[in-house]
Amino acid sequence: MTPQDPLVSTAWLRDHLDSPDVRIVDASWFMPGTPRDPKEEFLQAHIPGAVFFDIDEIADETSDLPHMLPSAIKFASRVRKMGLGDGSRIVVYDSLGILPAARVWWHFRAMGHEDVAVLDGGLPKWIAEGHPTEDGPALPQERHFTPRIQADIIRSLEQMKTIVATGREQILDARPAGRFTGEVPEPRAGLRGGHMPGAHNIPLSALLAPDGTMLPADKLAAVFEAAGVDISKPVVSTCGSGITASVVALALARLGRPRSAVYDGSWTEWGGLADTAVVTGPAT
């Protein structure tokens, strides 16, 4: 785990599995309607010592939007009980490779905990390489966690309206191209198709290698350049519900831009309103 790279390899985690300051978090999550239960899968097999982070429960219960960032009090209360505290070197993984793990990485950073990384390739790569797993519930010892909200990497609806109006930040949408253009319907009912005016599009698949790991920095830089994104200038990422957007933020951190922001409500919020500006077709 280095300040330069927000991802760690399976080899790194294998070598640090028993380090007293390393804490491992399973952030597995699936789209609604997927016939898989991440909690049950965790009980069947997880990386030794891992605890389960429930994205849908450790969320803002006052919002109608899915898995919105919770209050600092709620977040701290939950992660303390999971044994995740000040001084922990947190490694987050998921059972898809790199997806909800990036969201939880962003959660911790939004709460001021910088010593957090994502396991590159996640549980699939870990298992494919023959590394150990264990079953059963986690039994962590409670630790103290001090939240410090980092507003600079969080964007709200009102902030996004200003960004669309002024162009002061580049908007990067991580949804698949068909959903971005409006040619493919959204998986969540009631949402308009299309994208925010001025947004660029980099689908999640463009950031990942065939084995599910994230592309190296030089190839990532080429992807952003091809999409018309100047990573030396401010970027805010968005997607369907703020999960894939966090993968964009992770990629930007790998490129040395760790303070890039995520629009928490993403298209579930923006596309579900009647008075937000929406355009269709390719990025212009």
mmCIF file of C-alpha atoms in Angstrom:
data_model
loop_
_atom_site.group_PDB
_atom_site.id
_atom_site.type_symbol
_atom_site.label_atom_id
_atom_site.label_comp_id
_atom_site.label_asym_id
_atom_site.label_seq_id
_atom_site.Cartn_x
_atom_site.Cartn_y
_atom_site.Cartn_z
ATOM 1 C CA MET A 1 0.000 0.000 0.000
ATOM 2 C CA THR A 2 1.601 3.250 -1.142
ATOM 3 C CA PRO A 3 0.434 6.863 -1.203
ATOM 4 C CA GLN A 4 0.916 6.813 -4.985
ATOM 5 C CA ASP A 5 -1.404 3.920 -5.761
ATOM 6 C CA PRO A 6 -4.858 3.397 -4.210
ATOM 7 C CA LEU A 7 -4.829 -0.286 -5.177
ATOM 8 C CA VAL A 8 -2.929 -3.206 -3.698
ATOM 9 C CA SER A 9 -2.173 -6.496 -5.392
ATOM 10 C CA THR A 10 -3.233 -9.925 -4.225
ATOM 11 C CA ALA A 11 0.466 -10.645 -3.632
ATOM 12 C CA TRP A 12 0.727 -7.616 -1.322
ATOM 13 C CA LEU A 13 -2.318 -8.677 0.674
ATOM 14 C CA ARG A 14 -1.051 -12.279 0.899
ATOM 15 C CA ASP A 15 2.195 -10.975 2.387
ATOM 16 C CA HIS A 16 0.415 -8.617 4.820
ATOM 17 C CA LEU A 17 -2.536 -10.789 5.761
ATOM 18 C CA ASP A 18 -1.333 -11.152 9.347
ATOM 19 C CA SER A 19 -0.063 -7.593 9.825
ATOM 20 C CA PRO A 20 -1.586 -6.259 13.046
ATOM 21 C CA ASP A 21 -2.641 -2.926 11.522
ATOM 22 C CA VAL A 22 -4.220 -4.328 8.335
ATOM 23 C CA ARG A 23 -8.001 -4.604 8.309
ATOM 24 C CA ILE A 24 -9.827 -6.300 5.420
ATOM 25 C CA VAL A 25 -13.319 -5.313 4.307
ATOM 26 C CA ASP A 26 -15.677 -7.255 2.029
ATOM 27 C CA ALA A 27 -17.836 -4.678 0.246
ATOM 28 C CA SER A 28 -19.686 -7.083 -2.054
ATOM 29 C CA TRP A 29 -22.966 -5.794 -3.453
ATOM 30 C CA PHE A 30 -25.185 -6.629 -6.420
ATOM 31 C CA MET A 31 -27.712 -4.689 -8.461
ATOM 32 C CA PRO A 32 -31.317 -5.054 -7.279
ATOM 33 C CA GLY A 33 -32.879 -8.130 -8.843
ATOM 34 C CA THR A 34 -29.608 -10.039 -9.052
ATOM 35 C CA PRO A 35 -30.175 -13.535 -7.609
ATOM 36 C CA ARG A 36 -27.166 -13.350 -5.302
ATOM 37 C CA ASP A 37 -26.950 -12.515 -1.595
ATOM 38 C CA PRO A 38 -23.639 -10.866 -0.655
ATOM 39 C CA LYS A 39 -24.120 -11.476 3.077
ATOM 40 C CA GLU A 40 -24.734 -15.172 2.542
ATOM 41 C CA GLU A 41 -21.780 -15.424 0.162
ATOM 42 C CA PHE A 42 -19.599 -13.751 2.800
ATOM 43 C CA LEU A 43 -20.592 -16.407 5.334
ATOM 44 C CA GLN A 44 -19.678 -19.121 2.839
ATOM 45 C CA ALA A 45 -16.272 -17.729 1.853
ATOM 46 C CA HIS A 46 -14.294 -14.558 2.513
ATOM 47 C CA ILE A 47 -10.678 -13.502 2.815
ATOM 48 C CA PRO A 48 -9.399 -14.461 6.292
ATOM 49 C CA GLY A 49 -10.073 -11.757 8.860
ATOM 50 C CA ALA A 50 -12.467 -9.797 6.664
ATOM 51 C CA VAL A 51 -15.590 -8.020 7.916
ATOM 52 C CA PHE A 52 -18.675 -7.338 5.808
ATOM 53 C CA PHE A 53 -19.594 -3.742 4.882
ATOM 54 C CA ASP A 54 -23.275 -3.463 3.941
ATOM 55 C CA ILE A 55 -23.469 -0.567 1.472
ATOM 56 C CA ASP A 56 -27.257 -0.433 1.613
ATOM 57 C CA GLU A 57 -27.394 -0.406 5.426
ATOM 58 C CA ILE A 58 -24.454 1.921 6.153
ATOM 59 C CA ALA A 59 -26.253 4.651 4.259
ATOM 60 C CA ASP A 60 -28.444 7.711 4.754
ATOM 61 C CA GLU A 61 -31.717 6.220 5.970
ATOM 62 C CA THR A 62 -33.506 9.563 5.456
ATOM 63 C CA SER A 63 -32.924 9.511 1.689
ATOM 64 C CA ASP A 64 -35.066 7.769 -0.903
ATOM 65 C CA LEU A 65 -31.943 7.310 -3.033
ATOM 66 C CA PRO A 66 -29.908 4.088 -2.786
ATOM 67 C CA HIS A 67 -26.788 3.800 -0.591
ATOM 68 C CA MET A 68 -26.241 7.537 -0.131
ATOM 69 C CA LEU A 69 -23.365 8.571 2.118
ATOM 70 C CA PRO A 70 -24.525 8.296 5.747
ATOM 71 C CA SER A 71 -24.011 10.833 8.480
ATOM 72 C CA ALA A 72 -20.588 10.882 10.112
ATOM 73 C CA ILE A 73 -22.142 9.651 13.367
ATOM 74 C CA LYS A 74 -23.783 6.634 11.754
ATOM 75 C CA PHE A 75 -20.701 5.764 9.713
ATOM 76 C CA ALA A 76 -18.401 5.947 12.724
ATOM 77 C CA SER A 77 -20.790 3.876 14.839
ATOM 78 C CA ARG A 78 -20.991 1.107 12.263
ATOM 79 C CA VAL A 79 -17.312 0.850 11.379
ATOM 80 C CA ARG A 80 -16.219 0.953 15.038
ATOM 81 C CA LYS A 81 -18.228 -2.202 15.643
ATOM 82 C CA MET A 82 -16.534 -3.738 12.603
ATOM 83 C CA GLY A 83 -13.125 -3.190 14.189
ATOM 84 C CA LEU A 84 -12.177 -0.471 11.722
ATOM 85 C CA GLY A 85 -10.606 2.433 13.521
ATOM 86 C CA ASP A 86 -7.994 5.143 13.584
ATOM 87 C CA GLY A 87 -4.627 3.750 12.584
ATOM 88 C CA SER A 88 -6.080 0.890 10.561
ATOM 89 C CA ARG A 89 -4.672 0.134 7.108
ATOM 90 C CA ILE A 90 -7.915 -0.809 5.387
ATOM 91 C CA VAL A 91 -8.041 -2.982 2.278
ATOM 92 C CA VAL A 92 -11.440 -3.247 0.588
ATOM 93 C CA TYR A 93 -12.441 -5.954 -1.879
ATOM 94 C CA ASP A 94 -15.605 -7.294 -3.482
ATOM 95 C CA SER A 95 -16.792 -10.411 -5.276
ATOM 96 C CA LEU A 96 -17.052 -8.690 -8.667
ATOM 97 C CA GLY A 97 -13.451 -7.477 -8.978
ATOM 98 C CA ILE A 98 -13.484 -3.690 -8.657
ATOM 99 C CA LEU A 99 -16.877 -2.053 -8.215
ATOM 100 C CA PRO A 100 -18.579 -1.700 -4.801
ATOM 101 C CA ALA A 101 -15.106 -1.888 -3.232
ATOM 102 C CA ALA A 102 -14.322 1.450 -4.889
ATOM 103 C CA ARG A 103 -17.484 2.922 -3.411
ATOM 104 C CA VAL A 104 -16.485 1.868 0.111
ATOM 105 C CA TRP A 105 -12.948 3.170 -0.532
ATOM 106 C CA TRP A 106 -14.571 6.518 -1.338
ATOM 107 C CA HIS A 107 -16.801 6.272 1.768
ATOM 108 C CA PHE A 108 -13.776 5.978 4.037
ATOM 109 C CA ARG A 109 -11.974 8.815 2.300
ATOM 110 C CA ALA A 110 -15.097 11.007 2.442
ATOM 111 C CA MET A 111 -15.046 10.371 6.198
ATOM 112 C CA GLY A 112 -11.397 11.396 6.433
ATOM 113 C CA HIS A 113 -9.673 7.998 6.563
ATOM 114 C CA GLU A 114 -6.939 8.099 3.922
ATOM 115 C CA ASP A 115 -5.126 4.846 4.722
ATOM 116 C CA VAL A 116 -7.459 2.757 2.570
ATOM 117 C CA ALA A 117 -6.916 0.828 -0.645
ATOM 118 C CA VAL A 118 -8.788 -1.486 -3.010
ATOM 119 C CA LEU A 119 -7.699 -5.043 -3.714
ATOM 120 C CA ASP A 120 -6.975 -5.109 -7.440
ATOM 121 C CA GLY A 121 -9.054 -7.891 -9.014
ATOM 122 C CA GLY A 122 -10.939 -8.529 -5.784
ATOM 123 C CA LEU A 123 -12.120 -11.888 -4.513
ATOM 124 C CA PRO A 124 -12.219 -13.543 -7.973
ATOM 125 C CA LYS A 125 -8.480 -12.969 -8.489
ATOM 126 C CA TRP A 126 -7.703 -13.935 -4.893
ATOM 127 C CA ILE A 127 -9.498 -17.273 -5.258
ATOM 128 C CA ALA A 128 -8.188 -17.931 -8.787
ATOM 129 C CA GLU A 129 -4.630 -17.664 -7.466
ATOM 130 C CA GLY A 130 -5.315 -20.228 -4.755
ATOM 131 C CA HIS A 131 -5.140 -17.897 -1.751
ATOM 132 C CA PRO A 132 -7.021 -18.954 1.394
ATOM 133 C CA THR A 133 -10.580 -18.152 2.380
ATOM 134 C CA GLU A 134 -12.579 -18.827 5.527
ATOM 135 C CA ASP A 135 -16.257 -19.139 6.300
ATOM 136 C CA GLY A 136 -18.550 -18.093 9.113
ATOM 137 C CA PRO A 137 -19.328 -14.712 10.684
ATOM 138 C CA ALA A 138 -16.733 -12.061 11.438
ATOM 139 C CA LEU A 139 -15.837 -11.557 15.126
ATOM 140 C CA PRO A 140 -14.081 -8.181 15.258
ATOM 141 C CA GLN A 141 -13.005 -6.232 18.325
ATOM 142 C CA GLU A 142 -14.445 -2.733 18.465
ATOM 143 C CA ARG A 143 -12.046 0.134 17.709
ATOM 144 C CA HIS A 144 -12.380 3.913 17.837
ATOM 145 C CA PHE A 145 -12.981 5.725 14.532
ATOM 146 C CA THR A 146 -12.836 9.505 14.221
ATOM 147 C CA PRO A 147 -14.825 10.818 11.221
ATOM 148 C CA ARG A 148 -13.719 14.012 9.482
ATOM 149 C CA ILE A 149 -16.023 14.836 6.564
ATOM 150 C CA GLN A 150 -14.097 15.719 3.388
ATOM 151 C CA ALA A 151 -16.570 17.931 1.554
ATOM 152 C CA ASP A 152 -14.157 18.572 -1.305
ATOM 153 C CA ILE A 153 -14.635 15.049 -2.714
ATOM 154 C CA ILE A 154 -18.450 14.986 -2.349
ATOM 155 C CA ARG A 155 -20.905 16.664 -4.723
ATOM 156 C CA SER A 156 -24.597 17.305 -4.082
ATOM 157 C CA LEU A 157 -27.485 17.941 -6.463
ATOM 158 C CA GLU A 158 -27.303 21.708 -6.001
ATOM 159 C CA GLN A 159 -23.561 21.699 -6.608
ATOM 160 C CA MET A 160 -24.061 19.656 -9.781
ATOM 161 C CA LYS A 161 -26.625 22.148 -11.062
ATOM 162 C CA THR A 162 -24.038 24.893 -10.624
ATOM 163 C CA ILE A 163 -21.344 22.805 -12.306
ATOM 164 C CA VAL A 164 -23.611 22.137 -15.302
ATOM 165 C CA ALA A 165 -24.422 25.851 -15.548
ATOM 166 C CA THR A 166 -20.844 27.108 -15.193
ATOM 167 C CA GLY A 167 -18.666 24.290 -16.511
ATOM 168 C CA ARG A 168 -16.256 24.851 -13.633
ATOM 169 C CA GLU A 169 -15.632 21.116 -13.295
ATOM 170 C CA GLN A 170 -15.518 18.376 -15.903
ATOM 171 C CA ILE A 171 -18.335 15.856 -15.520
ATOM 172 C CA LEU A 172 -17.377 12.258 -16.215
ATOM 173 C CA ASP A 173 -20.191 9.716 -16.530
ATOM 174 C CA ALA A 174 -19.202 6.049 -16.037
ATOM 175 C CA ARG A 175 -22.415 4.440 -17.291
ATOM 176 C CA PRO A 176 -22.319 2.277 -20.434
ATOM 177 C CA ALA A 177 -22.418 4.246 -23.690
ATOM 178 C CA GLY A 178 -25.985 3.239 -24.548
ATOM 179 C CA ARG A 179 -27.350 4.560 -21.261
ATOM 180 C CA PHE A 180 -25.253 7.724 -21.580
ATOM 181 C CA THR A 181 -26.690 8.489 -25.030
ATOM 182 C CA GLY A 182 -30.210 7.515 -23.989
ATOM 183 C CA GLU A 183 -30.440 4.689 -26.527
ATOM 184 C CA VAL A 184 -30.616 2.032 -23.793
ATOM 185 C CA PRO A 185 -33.158 2.389 -20.946
ATOM 186 C CA GLU A 186 -32.028 2.764 -17.372
ATOM 187 C CA PRO A 187 -32.238 -0.354 -15.184
ATOM 188 C CA ARG A 188 -34.092 1.610 -12.517
ATOM 189 C CA ALA A 189 -37.688 2.513 -13.354
ATOM 190 C CA GLY A 190 -38.752 6.133 -13.646
ATOM 191 C CA LEU A 191 -35.458 7.590 -14.842
ATOM 192 C CA ARG A 192 -35.051 9.593 -18.015
ATOM 193 C CA GLY A 193 -32.435 8.520 -20.538
ATOM 194 C CA GLY A 194 -29.418 10.603 -21.518
ATOM 195 C CA HIS A 195 -26.796 12.565 -19.613
ATOM 196 C CA MET A 196 -25.961 15.911 -18.077
ATOM 197 C CA PRO A 197 -25.077 18.691 -20.521
ATOM 198 C CA GLY A 198 -21.342 18.808 -21.176
ATOM 199 C CA ALA A 199 -20.607 15.408 -19.632
ATOM 200 C CA HIS A 200 -17.920 13.079 -20.941
ATOM 201 C CA ASN A 201 -18.397 9.311 -21.020
ATOM 202 C CA ILE A 202 -15.935 6.655 -19.896
ATOM 203 C CA PRO A 203 -17.730 3.333 -19.299
ATOM 204 C CA LEU A 204 -16.417 1.199 -16.469
ATOM 205 C CA SER A 205 -15.219 -1.449 -18.939
ATOM 206 C CA ALA A 206 -12.736 1.017 -20.441
ATOM 207 C CA LEU A 207 -10.890 1.258 -17.113
ATOM 208 C CA LEU A 208 -10.409 -2.462 -16.557
ATOM 209 C CA ALA A 209 -8.167 -5.151 -18.035
ATOM 210 C CA PRO A 210 -9.678 -8.445 -19.259
ATOM 211 C CA ASP A 211 -8.817 -10.125 -15.931
ATOM 212 C CA GLY A 212 -10.862 -7.558 -13.966
ATOM 213 C CA THR A 213 -7.895 -5.605 -12.611
ATOM 214 C CA MET A 214 -7.550 -1.871 -13.205
ATOM 215 C CA LEU A 215 -5.450 -0.714 -16.126
ATOM 216 C CA PRO A 216 -1.960 0.591 -15.325
ATOM 217 C CA ALA A 217 -1.520 4.353 -15.079
ATOM 218 C CA ASP A 218 -0.214 4.919 -18.614
ATOM 219 C CA LYS A 219 -3.171 3.133 -20.193
ATOM 220 C CA LEU A 220 -5.626 4.878 -17.892
ATOM 221 C CA ALA A 221 -4.196 8.239 -18.914
ATOM 222 C CA ALA A 222 -4.784 7.357 -22.568
ATOM 223 C CA VAL A 223 -8.429 6.446 -21.830
ATOM 224 C CA PHE A 224 -9.110 9.800 -20.166
ATOM 225 C CA GLU A 225 -7.343 11.698 -22.943
ATOM 226 C CA ALA A 226 -9.350 9.871 -25.625
ATOM 227 C CA ALA A 227 -12.566 10.868 -23.834
ATOM 228 C CA GLY A 228 -11.560 14.522 -23.896
ATOM 229 C CA VAL A 229 -10.916 14.762 -20.155
ATOM 230 C CA ASP A 230 -8.027 16.932 -18.911
ATOM 231 C CA ILE A 231 -7.083 15.261 -15.631
ATOM 232 C CA SER A 232 -5.012 18.296 -14.589
ATOM 233 C CA LYS A 233 -8.325 20.137 -14.118
ATOM 234 C CA PRO A 234 -11.139 19.355 -11.645
ATOM 235 C CA VAL A 235 -13.261 16.283 -12.409
ATOM 236 C CA VAL A 236 -16.477 15.075 -10.794
ATOM 237 C CA SER A 237 -17.641 11.565 -11.616
ATOM 238 C CA THR A 238 -21.186 10.259 -11.830
ATOM 239 C CA CYS A 239 -22.916 7.020 -12.842
ATOM 240 C CA GLY A 240 -26.188 5.269 -12.027
ATOM 241 C CA SER A 241 -26.110 5.407 -8.220
ATOM 242 C CA GLY A 242 -22.597 6.497 -7.230
ATOM 243 C CA ILE A 243 -20.870 3.092 -7.272
ATOM 244 C CA THR A 244 -19.249 3.016 -10.714
ATOM 245 C CA ALA A 245 -18.466 6.730 -10.330
ATOM 246 C CA SER A 246 -16.247 5.741 -7.420
ATOM 247 C CA VAL A 247 -14.238 3.497 -9.777
ATOM 248 C CA VAL A 248 -13.547 6.609 -11.877
ATOM 249 C CA ALA A 249 -12.377 8.413 -8.732
ATOM 250 C CA LEU A 250 -10.163 5.409 -7.956
ATOM 251 C CA ALA A 251 -8.662 5.537 -11.452
ATOM 252 C CA LEU A 252 -8.005 9.262 -11.116
ATOM 253 C CA ALA A 253 -6.308 8.619 -7.771
ATOM 254 C CA ARG A 254 -4.064 6.077 -9.507
ATOM 255 C CA LEU A 255 -3.148 8.915 -11.900
ATOM 256 C CA GLY A 256 -2.185 11.196 -9.028
ATOM 257 C CA ARG A 257 -5.531 13.034 -8.705
ATOM 258 C CA PRO A 258 -6.798 11.729 -5.332
ATOM 259 C CA ARG A 259 -9.118 14.678 -4.601
ATOM 260 C CA SER A 260 -11.492 14.111 -7.508
ATOM 261 C CA ALA A 261 -15.132 14.273 -6.444
ATOM 262 C CA VAL A 262 -18.079 11.890 -6.749
ATOM 263 C CA TYR A 263 -21.675 12.994 -7.287
ATOM 264 C CA ASP A 264 -23.339 10.945 -4.574
ATOM 265 C CA GLY A 265 -26.886 10.854 -5.978
ATOM 266 C CA SER A 266 -25.722 10.324 -9.575
ATOM 267 C CA TRP A 267 -28.250 9.518 -12.307
ATOM 268 C CA THR A 268 -30.773 7.976 -9.931
ATOM 269 C CA GLU A 269 -31.200 11.462 -8.503
ATOM 270 C CA TRP A 270 -30.575 13.624 -11.590
ATOM 271 C CA GLY A 271 -32.491 11.480 -14.085
ATOM 272 C CA GLY A 272 -35.380 11.007 -11.673
ATOM 273 C CA LEU A 273 -36.193 14.704 -11.443
ATOM 274 C CA ALA A 274 -38.364 16.637 -13.864
ATOM 275 C CA ASP A 275 -36.480 19.931 -13.760
ATOM 276 C CA THR A 276 -32.853 18.852 -14.333
ATOM 277 C CA ALA A 277 -31.263 19.385 -17.738
ATOM 278 C CA VAL A 278 -30.852 16.181 -19.764
ATOM 279 C CA VAL A 279 -29.422 15.727 -23.254
ATOM 280 C CA THR A 280 -29.247 12.632 -25.434
ATOM 281 C CA GLY A 281 -26.785 11.439 -28.012
ATOM 282 C CA PRO A 282 -22.989 11.205 -27.793
ATOM 283 C CA ALA A 283 -20.788 13.596 -25.850
ATOM 284 C CA THR A 284 -20.086 16.848 -27.669
#
